[in-house]
Amino acid sequence: MDAVGRSTPGGSGKGQAPHPWSRYVALGDSFTEGVGDPEERSPNGLRGWADRVAEELSAGREDFSYANLAVRGLLLQEILDRQTEPALALKPDLITLSAGGNDMVFHNSNPDKLAARLDAGVERLSTTGATIVLFTGPDWWHTPVLGRNRAKVAIFNENIRAIAYRHHCIVADLWSLRELRDPRMWDPDRLHFSPLGHHTIAMMVLDTLHVPHTLQPLEPRELPEQGWRQAGAGDLVWARTYFLPWVLRWLQQQPPVIRRLYTRQAEEVLHPKRPAPAPVVASNKRREAGRRGQ
């Protein structure tokens, strides 16, 4: 599970050493789905750090594919229950997993009990032989409400490091990423990251994997030309584009008791934005062919 190559933060990526991965699958909640980093050309209208990492990993790799199974709002056990087996079926050689934030922020969950569930999930994922990247939680010290969970997040983070050690995983350490103390890194809701925050996290993940890249500090890149293939059937696209937004708008207009009643049903409509592995961006050959055809 050792990464190859070396990089420095914000490395140019020129003359990149090849990395060993050809199929990347991301698991998680809104953090991994990319909430806070809107991009109308991306599936679900979101980009996020995982997409940005996949874009860099795909450079010069015609065989590289990427799937993102993350769905906003899920708790740790829901992520493991809904995403583990689909991830295993995709036969990845690189997996990222971030889970547990919603449990601690919204449910005041015990970090040690959460860690026991995470440990079992990581053990199952490790049967793939893939490189697994786990995330520590960020330091919400600057947020009045979320900051109350700071001690629990710190305990959970230590558990994550222990789990990573036991299962030979890599730790992407959000807690120690001091750049995240900059208010520009955060969405106005102070819970999700902004496009700049997702960009900064993507840089950290690539550096943690020792993969040379072209990302520069404080300079988020635009989505590459001829980007993302839309995955899913026509009815799924319709549900994402028209039906789900209508349901959410309707729920926002209802009294709190009605919203609570229907929220869980509405969440069931949400689907992973990239449920099947696919090329991240069009290959250079396809781009050239497209230009010649214009």
PDB file of C-alpha atoms in Angstrom:
ATOM      1  CA  MET A   1       0.000   0.000   0.000  1.00  0.00           C
ATOM      2  CA  ASP A   2       2.970   2.319  -0.193  1.00  0.00           C
ATOM      3  CA  ALA A   3       2.645   5.364  -2.426  1.00  0.00           C
ATOM      4  CA  VAL A   4       5.312   6.099  -4.995  1.00  0.00           C
ATOM      5  CA  GLY A   5       6.900   9.257  -6.257  1.00  0.00           C
ATOM      6  CA  ARG A   6       7.689  12.417  -4.354  1.00  0.00           C
ATOM      7  CA  SER A   7       6.313  15.921  -4.522  1.00  0.00           C
ATOM      8  CA  THR A   8       6.527  19.241  -2.807  1.00  0.00           C
ATOM      9  CA  PRO A   9       3.412  21.287  -2.007  1.00  0.00           C
ATOM     10  CA  GLY A  10       2.266  23.056  -5.122  1.00  0.00           C
ATOM     11  CA  GLY A  11       4.719  21.139  -7.295  1.00  0.00           C
ATOM     12  CA  SER A  12       4.551  21.831 -11.002  1.00  0.00           C
ATOM     13  CA  GLY A  13       3.823  18.234 -11.888  1.00  0.00           C
ATOM     14  CA  LYS A  14       6.175  18.420 -14.855  1.00  0.00           C
ATOM     15  CA  GLY A  15       8.015  15.183 -15.371  1.00  0.00           C
ATOM     16  CA  GLN A  16       5.660  13.423 -12.985  1.00  0.00           C
ATOM     17  CA  ALA A  17       6.748  10.090 -11.624  1.00  0.00           C
ATOM     18  CA  PRO A  18       4.041   7.520 -12.390  1.00  0.00           C
ATOM     19  CA  HIS A  19       1.768   6.550  -9.521  1.00  0.00           C
ATOM     20  CA  PRO A  20       0.517   2.972  -9.203  1.00  0.00           C
ATOM     21  CA  TRP A  21      -3.264   3.551  -9.200  1.00  0.00           C
ATOM     22  CA  SER A  22      -5.690   3.051 -12.051  1.00  0.00           C
ATOM     23  CA  ARG A  23      -9.070   2.918 -10.267  1.00  0.00           C
ATOM     24  CA  TYR A  24      -9.980   5.355  -7.486  1.00  0.00           C
ATOM     25  CA  VAL A  25     -13.197   5.064  -5.471  1.00  0.00           C
ATOM     26  CA  ALA A  26     -14.218   7.742  -2.941  1.00  0.00           C
ATOM     27  CA  LEU A  27     -16.562   6.952  -0.031  1.00  0.00           C
ATOM     28  CA  GLY A  28     -18.163   9.382   2.397  1.00  0.00           C
ATOM     29  CA  ASP A  29     -20.691  12.132   2.991  1.00  0.00           C
ATOM     30  CA  SER A  30     -21.077  15.761   1.882  1.00  0.00           C
ATOM     31  CA  PHE A  31     -17.370  16.437   2.424  1.00  0.00           C
ATOM     32  CA  THR A  32     -16.408  13.873  -0.216  1.00  0.00           C
ATOM     33  CA  GLU A  33     -19.397  14.607  -2.454  1.00  0.00           C
ATOM     34  CA  GLY A  34     -18.059  18.149  -2.782  1.00  0.00           C
ATOM     35  CA  VAL A  35     -20.718  20.278  -1.084  1.00  0.00           C
ATOM     36  CA  GLY A  36     -19.503  23.870  -1.001  1.00  0.00           C
ATOM     37  CA  ASP A  37     -17.677  23.587  -4.338  1.00  0.00           C
ATOM     38  CA  PRO A  38     -20.369  24.161  -6.995  1.00  0.00           C
ATOM     39  CA  GLU A  39     -19.621  23.351 -10.625  1.00  0.00           C
ATOM     40  CA  GLU A  40     -22.538  23.110 -13.056  1.00  0.00           C
ATOM     41  CA  ARG A  41     -20.569  20.904 -15.468  1.00  0.00           C
ATOM     42  CA  SER A  42     -19.894  18.264 -12.805  1.00  0.00           C
ATOM     43  CA  PRO A  43     -22.300  15.472 -11.844  1.00  0.00           C
ATOM     44  CA  ASN A  44     -24.712  16.676  -9.119  1.00  0.00           C
ATOM     45  CA  GLY A  45     -23.464  20.186  -9.804  1.00  0.00           C
ATOM     46  CA  LEU A  46     -20.568  19.690  -7.383  1.00  0.00           C
ATOM     47  CA  ARG A  47     -16.837  19.269  -7.817  1.00  0.00           C
ATOM     48  CA  GLY A  48     -14.950  18.972  -4.508  1.00  0.00           C
ATOM     49  CA  TRP A  49     -11.548  17.800  -3.362  1.00  0.00           C
ATOM     50  CA  ALA A  50     -12.016  14.177  -4.510  1.00  0.00           C
ATOM     51  CA  ASP A  51     -12.789  15.269  -8.078  1.00  0.00           C
ATOM     52  CA  ARG A  52      -9.779  17.588  -8.009  1.00  0.00           C
ATOM     53  CA  VAL A  53      -7.541  14.759  -6.780  1.00  0.00           C
ATOM     54  CA  ALA A  54      -8.862  12.445  -9.491  1.00  0.00           C
ATOM     55  CA  GLU A  55      -8.166  15.069 -12.165  1.00  0.00           C
ATOM     56  CA  GLU A  56      -4.511  15.166 -11.132  1.00  0.00           C
ATOM     57  CA  LEU A  57      -4.192  11.403 -10.790  1.00  0.00           C
ATOM     58  CA  SER A  58      -5.580  10.958 -14.292  1.00  0.00           C
ATOM     59  CA  ALA A  59      -2.875  13.121 -15.897  1.00  0.00           C
ATOM     60  CA  GLY A  60      -1.041  11.018 -18.451  1.00  0.00           C
ATOM     61  CA  ARG A  61      -2.986   7.884 -17.480  1.00  0.00           C
ATOM     62  CA  GLU A  62      -5.295   6.649 -20.231  1.00  0.00           C
ATOM     63  CA  ASP A  63      -6.322   3.705 -18.022  1.00  0.00           C
ATOM     64  CA  PHE A  64      -7.335   5.784 -14.981  1.00  0.00           C
ATOM     65  CA  SER A  65     -10.970   5.794 -13.805  1.00  0.00           C
ATOM     66  CA  TYR A  66     -12.788   7.300 -10.852  1.00  0.00           C
ATOM     67  CA  ALA A  67     -16.031   6.677  -8.976  1.00  0.00           C
ATOM     68  CA  ASN A  68     -17.501   8.750  -6.135  1.00  0.00           C
ATOM     69  CA  LEU A  69     -20.094   6.992  -3.968  1.00  0.00           C
ATOM     70  CA  ALA A  70     -20.435   9.759  -1.364  1.00  0.00           C
ATOM     71  CA  VAL A  71     -23.884  11.050  -0.399  1.00  0.00           C
ATOM     72  CA  ARG A  72     -24.473  14.081   1.791  1.00  0.00           C
ATOM     73  CA  GLY A  73     -26.030  13.690   5.227  1.00  0.00           C
ATOM     74  CA  LEU A  74     -25.046  10.076   5.878  1.00  0.00           C
ATOM     75  CA  LEU A  75     -23.855   8.856   9.250  1.00  0.00           C
ATOM     76  CA  LEU A  76     -20.804   6.623   9.615  1.00  0.00           C
ATOM     77  CA  GLN A  77     -22.703   3.338   9.753  1.00  0.00           C
ATOM     78  CA  GLU A  78     -24.892   4.386   6.816  1.00  0.00           C
ATOM     79  CA  ILE A  79     -21.790   5.109   4.745  1.00  0.00           C
ATOM     80  CA  LEU A  80     -20.349   1.697   5.551  1.00  0.00           C
ATOM     81  CA  ASP A  81     -23.651  -0.107   4.979  1.00  0.00           C
ATOM     82  CA  ARG A  82     -24.480   1.582   1.669  1.00  0.00           C
ATOM     83  CA  GLN A  83     -21.065   2.110   0.109  1.00  0.00           C
ATOM     84  CA  THR A  84     -18.722  -0.694   1.218  1.00  0.00           C
ATOM     85  CA  GLU A  85     -20.054  -3.517  -0.939  1.00  0.00           C
ATOM     86  CA  PRO A  86     -20.547  -1.327  -4.046  1.00  0.00           C
ATOM     87  CA  ALA A  87     -16.970  -0.113  -3.579  1.00  0.00           C
ATOM     88  CA  LEU A  88     -15.651  -3.662  -3.305  1.00  0.00           C
ATOM     89  CA  ALA A  89     -17.539  -4.606  -6.470  1.00  0.00           C
ATOM     90  CA  LEU A  90     -15.705  -1.848  -8.374  1.00  0.00           C
ATOM     91  CA  LYS A  91     -12.316  -3.453  -7.558  1.00  0.00           C
ATOM     92  CA  PRO A  92     -10.459  -0.230  -6.707  1.00  0.00           C
ATOM     93  CA  ASP A  93      -6.762   0.027  -6.053  1.00  0.00           C
ATOM     94  CA  LEU A  94      -7.151   3.407  -4.289  1.00  0.00           C
ATOM     95  CA  ILE A  95      -9.895   4.176  -1.752  1.00  0.00           C
ATOM     96  CA  THR A  96     -10.563   7.315   0.260  1.00  0.00           C
ATOM     97  CA  LEU A  97     -12.930   7.145   3.222  1.00  0.00           C
ATOM     98  CA  SER A  98     -14.147  10.016   5.367  1.00  0.00           C
ATOM     99  CA  ALA A  99     -16.955   9.305   7.842  1.00  0.00           C
ATOM    100  CA  GLY A 100     -18.127  10.188  11.325  1.00  0.00           C
ATOM    101  CA  GLY A 101     -18.382  13.960  11.111  1.00  0.00           C
ATOM    102  CA  ASN A 102     -22.184  14.014  10.960  1.00  0.00           C
ATOM    103  CA  ASP A 103     -22.352  11.615  13.919  1.00  0.00           C
ATOM    104  CA  MET A 104     -20.358  13.917  16.178  1.00  0.00           C
ATOM    105  CA  VAL A 105     -21.674  17.261  14.940  1.00  0.00           C
ATOM    106  CA  PHE A 106     -25.383  16.420  14.823  1.00  0.00           C
ATOM    107  CA  HIS A 107     -25.760  13.378  17.095  1.00  0.00           C
ATOM    108  CA  ASN A 108     -23.095  13.969  19.773  1.00  0.00           C
ATOM    109  CA  SER A 109     -21.899  10.389  19.250  1.00  0.00           C
ATOM    110  CA  ASN A 110     -19.279   8.654  21.345  1.00  0.00           C
ATOM    111  CA  PRO A 111     -15.968   8.831  19.389  1.00  0.00           C
ATOM    112  CA  ASP A 112     -14.705   5.482  20.709  1.00  0.00           C
ATOM    113  CA  LYS A 113     -17.870   3.647  19.652  1.00  0.00           C
ATOM    114  CA  LEU A 114     -17.684   5.345  16.261  1.00  0.00           C
ATOM    115  CA  ALA A 115     -14.076   4.237  15.917  1.00  0.00           C
ATOM    116  CA  ALA A 116     -15.006   0.598  16.591  1.00  0.00           C
ATOM    117  CA  ARG A 117     -17.495   0.714  13.701  1.00  0.00           C
ATOM    118  CA  LEU A 118     -14.970   2.442  11.456  1.00  0.00           C
ATOM    119  CA  ASP A 119     -12.340  -0.164  12.310  1.00  0.00           C
ATOM    120  CA  ALA A 120     -14.643  -2.978  11.159  1.00  0.00           C
ATOM    121  CA  GLY A 121     -15.438  -1.118   7.949  1.00  0.00           C
ATOM    122  CA  VAL A 122     -11.797  -0.442   7.147  1.00  0.00           C
ATOM    123  CA  GLU A 123     -10.954  -4.084   7.812  1.00  0.00           C
ATOM    124  CA  ARG A 124     -13.557  -5.079   5.206  1.00  0.00           C
ATOM    125  CA  LEU A 125     -12.274  -2.543   2.674  1.00  0.00           C
ATOM    126  CA  SER A 126      -8.699  -3.683   3.227  1.00  0.00           C
ATOM    127  CA  THR A 127      -9.559  -7.054   1.688  1.00  0.00           C
ATOM    128  CA  THR A 128      -9.292  -5.325  -1.695  1.00  0.00           C
ATOM    129  CA  GLY A 129      -5.555  -4.835  -1.220  1.00  0.00           C
ATOM    130  CA  ALA A 130      -6.121  -1.217  -2.237  1.00  0.00           C
ATOM    131  CA  THR A 131      -4.313   1.779  -0.798  1.00  0.00           C
ATOM    132  CA  ILE A 132      -6.764   3.263   1.725  1.00  0.00           C
ATOM    133  CA  VAL A 133      -6.723   6.913   2.766  1.00  0.00           C
ATOM    134  CA  LEU A 134      -8.522   7.898   5.983  1.00  0.00           C
ATOM    135  CA  PHE A 135      -9.258  11.463   7.070  1.00  0.00           C
ATOM    136  CA  THR A 136      -8.976  13.027  10.482  1.00  0.00           C
ATOM    137  CA  GLY A 137     -11.620  15.588  11.305  1.00  0.00           C
ATOM    138  CA  PRO A 138     -10.832  19.302  10.928  1.00  0.00           C
ATOM    139  CA  ASP A 139     -10.252  21.600  13.892  1.00  0.00           C
ATOM    140  CA  TRP A 140     -13.436  23.669  14.274  1.00  0.00           C
ATOM    141  CA  TRP A 141     -11.834  25.796  17.001  1.00  0.00           C
ATOM    142  CA  HIS A 142     -12.973  29.009  15.295  1.00  0.00           C
ATOM    143  CA  THR A 143     -16.648  28.000  15.122  1.00  0.00           C
ATOM    144  CA  PRO A 144     -18.669  28.817  18.267  1.00  0.00           C
ATOM    145  CA  VAL A 145     -21.139  25.914  17.997  1.00  0.00           C
ATOM    146  CA  LEU A 146     -19.057  23.217  16.288  1.00  0.00           C
ATOM    147  CA  GLY A 147     -16.099  24.102  18.478  1.00  0.00           C
ATOM    148  CA  ARG A 148     -17.913  22.458  21.386  1.00  0.00           C
ATOM    149  CA  ASN A 149     -17.198  19.088  19.756  1.00  0.00           C
ATOM    150  CA  ARG A 150     -13.479  19.822  19.479  1.00  0.00           C
ATOM    151  CA  ALA A 151     -12.426  17.393  22.222  1.00  0.00           C
ATOM    152  CA  LYS A 152     -14.515  14.562  20.763  1.00  0.00           C
ATOM    153  CA  VAL A 153     -13.100  15.188  17.283  1.00  0.00           C
ATOM    154  CA  ALA A 154      -9.577  15.051  18.722  1.00  0.00           C
ATOM    155  CA  ILE A 155     -10.308  11.702  20.409  1.00  0.00           C
ATOM    156  CA  PHE A 156     -11.828  10.334  17.226  1.00  0.00           C
ATOM    157  CA  ASN A 157      -8.777  11.498  15.280  1.00  0.00           C
ATOM    158  CA  GLU A 158      -6.455   9.554  17.562  1.00  0.00           C
ATOM    159  CA  ASN A 159      -8.612   6.485  16.994  1.00  0.00           C
ATOM    160  CA  ILE A 160      -8.386   7.048  13.246  1.00  0.00           C
ATOM    161  CA  ARG A 161      -4.593   7.130  13.426  1.00  0.00           C
ATOM    162  CA  ALA A 162      -4.625   3.861  15.383  1.00  0.00           C
ATOM    163  CA  ILE A 163      -6.972   2.262  12.833  1.00  0.00           C
ATOM    164  CA  ALA A 164      -4.742   3.440  10.011  1.00  0.00           C
ATOM    165  CA  TYR A 165      -1.720   1.909  11.723  1.00  0.00           C
ATOM    166  CA  ARG A 166      -3.456  -1.443  12.243  1.00  0.00           C
ATOM    167  CA  HIS A 167      -4.655  -1.701   8.649  1.00  0.00           C
ATOM    168  CA  HIS A 168      -1.677  -0.041   6.912  1.00  0.00           C
ATOM    169  CA  CYS A 169      -3.732   2.936   5.730  1.00  0.00           C
ATOM    170  CA  ILE A 170      -2.596   6.454   4.907  1.00  0.00           C
ATOM    171  CA  VAL A 171      -3.857   9.374   7.000  1.00  0.00           C
ATOM    172  CA  ALA A 172      -4.863  12.642   5.343  1.00  0.00           C
ATOM    173  CA  ASP A 173      -4.650  14.953   8.339  1.00  0.00           C
ATOM    174  CA  LEU A 174      -7.237  17.742   8.171  1.00  0.00           C
ATOM    175  CA  TRP A 175      -6.686  18.574  11.839  1.00  0.00           C
ATOM    176  CA  SER A 176      -3.097  19.681  11.228  1.00  0.00           C
ATOM    177  CA  LEU A 177      -3.857  21.500   7.958  1.00  0.00           C
ATOM    178  CA  ARG A 178      -3.401  25.013   9.327  1.00  0.00           C
ATOM    179  CA  GLU A 179      -4.437  26.612   6.045  1.00  0.00           C
ATOM    180  CA  LEU A 180      -7.996  25.679   7.019  1.00  0.00           C
ATOM    181  CA  ARG A 181      -7.903  28.382   9.699  1.00  0.00           C
ATOM    182  CA  ASP A 182      -8.290  30.917   6.911  1.00  0.00           C
ATOM    183  CA  PRO A 183     -12.002  31.917   6.735  1.00  0.00           C
ATOM    184  CA  ARG A 184     -11.765  31.834   2.926  1.00  0.00           C
ATOM    185  CA  MET A 185     -11.442  28.053   3.106  1.00  0.00           C
ATOM    186  CA  TRP A 186     -14.972  27.682   4.455  1.00  0.00           C
ATOM    187  CA  ASP A 187     -18.447  27.894   3.004  1.00  0.00           C
ATOM    188  CA  PRO A 188     -20.676  30.559   4.617  1.00  0.00           C
ATOM    189  CA  ASP A 189     -22.383  27.750   6.582  1.00  0.00           C
ATOM    190  CA  ARG A 190     -19.046  27.189   8.435  1.00  0.00           C
ATOM    191  CA  LEU A 191     -19.623  23.447   8.115  1.00  0.00           C
ATOM    192  CA  HIS A 192     -18.551  22.718   4.548  1.00  0.00           C
ATOM    193  CA  PHE A 193     -15.519  23.890   2.635  1.00  0.00           C
ATOM    194  CA  SER A 194     -15.429  26.542  -0.067  1.00  0.00           C
ATOM    195  CA  PRO A 195     -13.935  25.908  -3.533  1.00  0.00           C
ATOM    196  CA  LEU A 196     -10.622  27.220  -2.165  1.00  0.00           C
ATOM    197  CA  GLY A 197     -10.912  24.869   0.803  1.00  0.00           C
ATOM    198  CA  HIS A 198     -11.578  21.855  -1.426  1.00  0.00           C
ATOM    199  CA  HIS A 199      -8.635  22.875  -3.612  1.00  0.00           C
ATOM    200  CA  THR A 200      -6.346  23.125  -0.571  1.00  0.00           C
ATOM    201  CA  ILE A 201      -7.478  19.728   0.713  1.00  0.00           C
ATOM    202  CA  ALA A 202      -6.871  18.187  -2.724  1.00  0.00           C
ATOM    203  CA  MET A 203      -3.302  19.494  -2.583  1.00  0.00           C
ATOM    204  CA  MET A 204      -2.831  17.981   0.868  1.00  0.00           C
ATOM    205  CA  VAL A 205      -4.173  14.588  -0.247  1.00  0.00           C
ATOM    206  CA  LEU A 206      -1.888  14.493  -3.282  1.00  0.00           C
ATOM    207  CA  ASP A 207       1.103  15.516  -1.172  1.00  0.00           C
ATOM    208  CA  THR A 208       0.202  12.846   1.398  1.00  0.00           C
ATOM    209  CA  LEU A 209       0.182  10.272  -1.417  1.00  0.00           C
ATOM    210  CA  HIS A 210       3.535  11.659  -2.654  1.00  0.00           C
ATOM    211  CA  VAL A 211       2.043  12.310  -6.077  1.00  0.00           C
ATOM    212  CA  PRO A 212       3.497  15.229  -8.081  1.00  0.00           C
ATOM    213  CA  HIS A 213       0.767  17.606  -9.193  1.00  0.00           C
ATOM    214  CA  THR A 214       0.081  20.920 -10.860  1.00  0.00           C
ATOM    215  CA  LEU A 215      -1.997  22.538  -8.104  1.00  0.00           C
ATOM    216  CA  GLN A 216      -0.774  25.812  -6.638  1.00  0.00           C
ATOM    217  CA  PRO A 217      -1.624  27.296  -3.221  1.00  0.00           C
ATOM    218  CA  LEU A 218      -4.579  29.704  -3.266  1.00  0.00           C
ATOM    219  CA  GLU A 219      -5.075  29.183  -7.028  1.00  0.00           C
ATOM    220  CA  PRO A 220      -7.989  26.787  -7.627  1.00  0.00           C
ATOM    221  CA  ARG A 221      -7.940  25.372 -11.139  1.00  0.00           C
ATOM    222  CA  GLU A 222     -10.942  25.524 -13.434  1.00  0.00           C
ATOM    223  CA  LEU A 223     -12.559  22.283 -14.492  1.00  0.00           C
ATOM    224  CA  PRO A 224     -10.565  20.930 -17.471  1.00  0.00           C
ATOM    225  CA  GLU A 225     -11.980  21.282 -20.966  1.00  0.00           C
ATOM    226  CA  GLN A 226     -14.163  18.452 -22.216  1.00  0.00           C
ATOM    227  CA  GLY A 227     -14.633  17.238 -18.670  1.00  0.00           C
ATOM    228  CA  TRP A 228     -16.757  14.763 -16.811  1.00  0.00           C
ATOM    229  CA  ARG A 229     -18.853  12.050 -18.413  1.00  0.00           C
ATOM    230  CA  GLN A 230     -22.341  12.011 -16.993  1.00  0.00           C
ATOM    231  CA  ALA A 231     -22.894   8.625 -15.353  1.00  0.00           C
ATOM    232  CA  GLY A 232     -26.320   7.057 -14.841  1.00  0.00           C
ATOM    233  CA  ALA A 233     -29.499   6.422 -16.739  1.00  0.00           C
ATOM    234  CA  GLY A 234     -31.808   9.110 -18.078  1.00  0.00           C
ATOM    235  CA  ASP A 235     -34.317   8.735 -15.246  1.00  0.00           C
ATOM    236  CA  LEU A 236     -31.542   9.228 -12.680  1.00  0.00           C
ATOM    237  CA  VAL A 237     -30.442  12.413 -14.427  1.00  0.00           C
ATOM    238  CA  TRP A 238     -34.051  13.598 -14.407  1.00  0.00           C
ATOM    239  CA  ALA A 239     -34.380  12.871 -10.678  1.00  0.00           C
ATOM    240  CA  ARG A 240     -31.233  14.810  -9.874  1.00  0.00           C
ATOM    241  CA  THR A 241     -31.955  17.754 -12.149  1.00  0.00           C
ATOM    242  CA  TYR A 242     -35.681  18.293 -11.738  1.00  0.00           C
ATOM    243  CA  PHE A 243     -37.457  16.101  -9.208  1.00  0.00           C
ATOM    244  CA  LEU A 244     -35.077  16.317  -6.231  1.00  0.00           C
ATOM    245  CA  PRO A 245     -34.724  20.138  -6.322  1.00  0.00           C
ATOM    246  CA  TRP A 246     -38.519  20.405  -6.444  1.00  0.00           C
ATOM    247  CA  VAL A 247     -38.881  18.122  -3.410  1.00  0.00           C
ATOM    248  CA  LEU A 248     -36.294  20.088  -1.458  1.00  0.00           C
ATOM    249  CA  ARG A 249     -37.948  23.407  -2.291  1.00  0.00           C
ATOM    250  CA  TRP A 250     -41.309  21.987  -1.191  1.00  0.00           C
ATOM    251  CA  LEU A 251     -39.841  20.725   2.087  1.00  0.00           C
ATOM    252  CA  GLN A 252     -38.347  24.129   2.860  1.00  0.00           C
ATOM    253  CA  GLN A 253     -41.834  25.624   2.702  1.00  0.00           C
ATOM    254  CA  GLN A 254     -43.317  23.132   5.200  1.00  0.00           C
ATOM    255  CA  PRO A 255     -43.575  23.467   9.005  1.00  0.00           C
ATOM    256  CA  PRO A 256     -40.679  21.866  10.964  1.00  0.00           C
ATOM    257  CA  VAL A 257     -42.754  18.828  11.968  1.00  0.00           C
ATOM    258  CA  ILE A 258     -43.492  18.040   8.314  1.00  0.00           C
ATOM    259  CA  ARG A 259     -39.853  18.571   7.297  1.00  0.00           C
ATOM    260  CA  ARG A 260     -38.704  16.100   9.960  1.00  0.00           C
ATOM    261  CA  LEU A 261     -41.263  13.568   8.770  1.00  0.00           C
ATOM    262  CA  TYR A 262     -40.177  13.702   5.135  1.00  0.00           C
ATOM    263  CA  THR A 263     -36.444  14.419   5.417  1.00  0.00           C
ATOM    264  CA  ARG A 264     -35.359  10.782   5.640  1.00  0.00           C
ATOM    265  CA  GLN A 265     -37.553   9.831   2.660  1.00  0.00           C
ATOM    266  CA  ALA A 266     -36.135  12.718   0.633  1.00  0.00           C
ATOM    267  CA  GLU A 267     -32.592  11.648   1.449  1.00  0.00           C
ATOM    268  CA  GLU A 268     -33.310   8.264  -0.092  1.00  0.00           C
ATOM    269  CA  VAL A 269     -33.668  10.021  -3.466  1.00  0.00           C
ATOM    270  CA  LEU A 270     -30.037  11.114  -3.344  1.00  0.00           C
ATOM    271  CA  HIS A 271     -27.613   8.994  -5.337  1.00  0.00           C
ATOM    272  CA  PRO A 272     -23.837   8.957  -5.668  1.00  0.00           C
ATOM    273  CA  LYS A 273     -22.781  11.400  -8.359  1.00  0.00           C
ATOM    274  CA  ARG A 274     -20.344   8.945  -9.974  1.00  0.00           C
ATOM    275  CA  PRO A 275     -21.575   5.429  -9.120  1.00  0.00           C
ATOM    276  CA  ALA A 276     -19.436   3.698 -11.756  1.00  0.00           C
ATOM    277  CA  PRO A 277     -15.748   4.142 -12.596  1.00  0.00           C
ATOM    278  CA  ALA A 278     -15.219   6.371 -15.620  1.00  0.00           C
ATOM    279  CA  PRO A 279     -12.431   8.475 -17.113  1.00  0.00           C
ATOM    280  CA  VAL A 280     -12.093  11.766 -15.291  1.00  0.00           C
ATOM    281  CA  VAL A 281     -11.538  14.007 -18.304  1.00  0.00           C
ATOM    282  CA  ALA A 282     -11.308  13.391 -22.010  1.00  0.00           C
ATOM    283  CA  SER A 283      -7.929  12.061 -23.017  1.00  0.00           C
ATOM    284  CA  ASN A 284      -5.494  14.193 -24.958  1.00  0.00           C
ATOM    285  CA  LYS A 285      -6.190  12.058 -28.021  1.00  0.00           C
ATOM    286  CA  ARG A 286      -9.926  12.726 -27.738  1.00  0.00           C
ATOM    287  CA  ARG A 287      -9.309  16.444 -27.258  1.00  0.00           C
ATOM    288  CA  GLU A 288      -7.171  16.600 -30.380  1.00  0.00           C
ATOM    289  CA  ALA A 289      -9.724  14.605 -32.344  1.00  0.00           C
ATOM    290  CA  GLY A 290     -12.415  16.995 -31.164  1.00  0.00           C
ATOM    291  CA  ARG A 291     -10.430  20.030 -32.264  1.00  0.00           C
ATOM    292  CA  ARG A 292      -9.750  18.507 -35.692  1.00  0.00           C
ATOM    293  CA  GLY A 293     -13.454  17.809 -36.090  1.00  0.00           C
ATOM    294  CA  GLN A 294     -14.444  21.416 -35.417  1.00  0.00           C
TER     295      GLN A 294
END
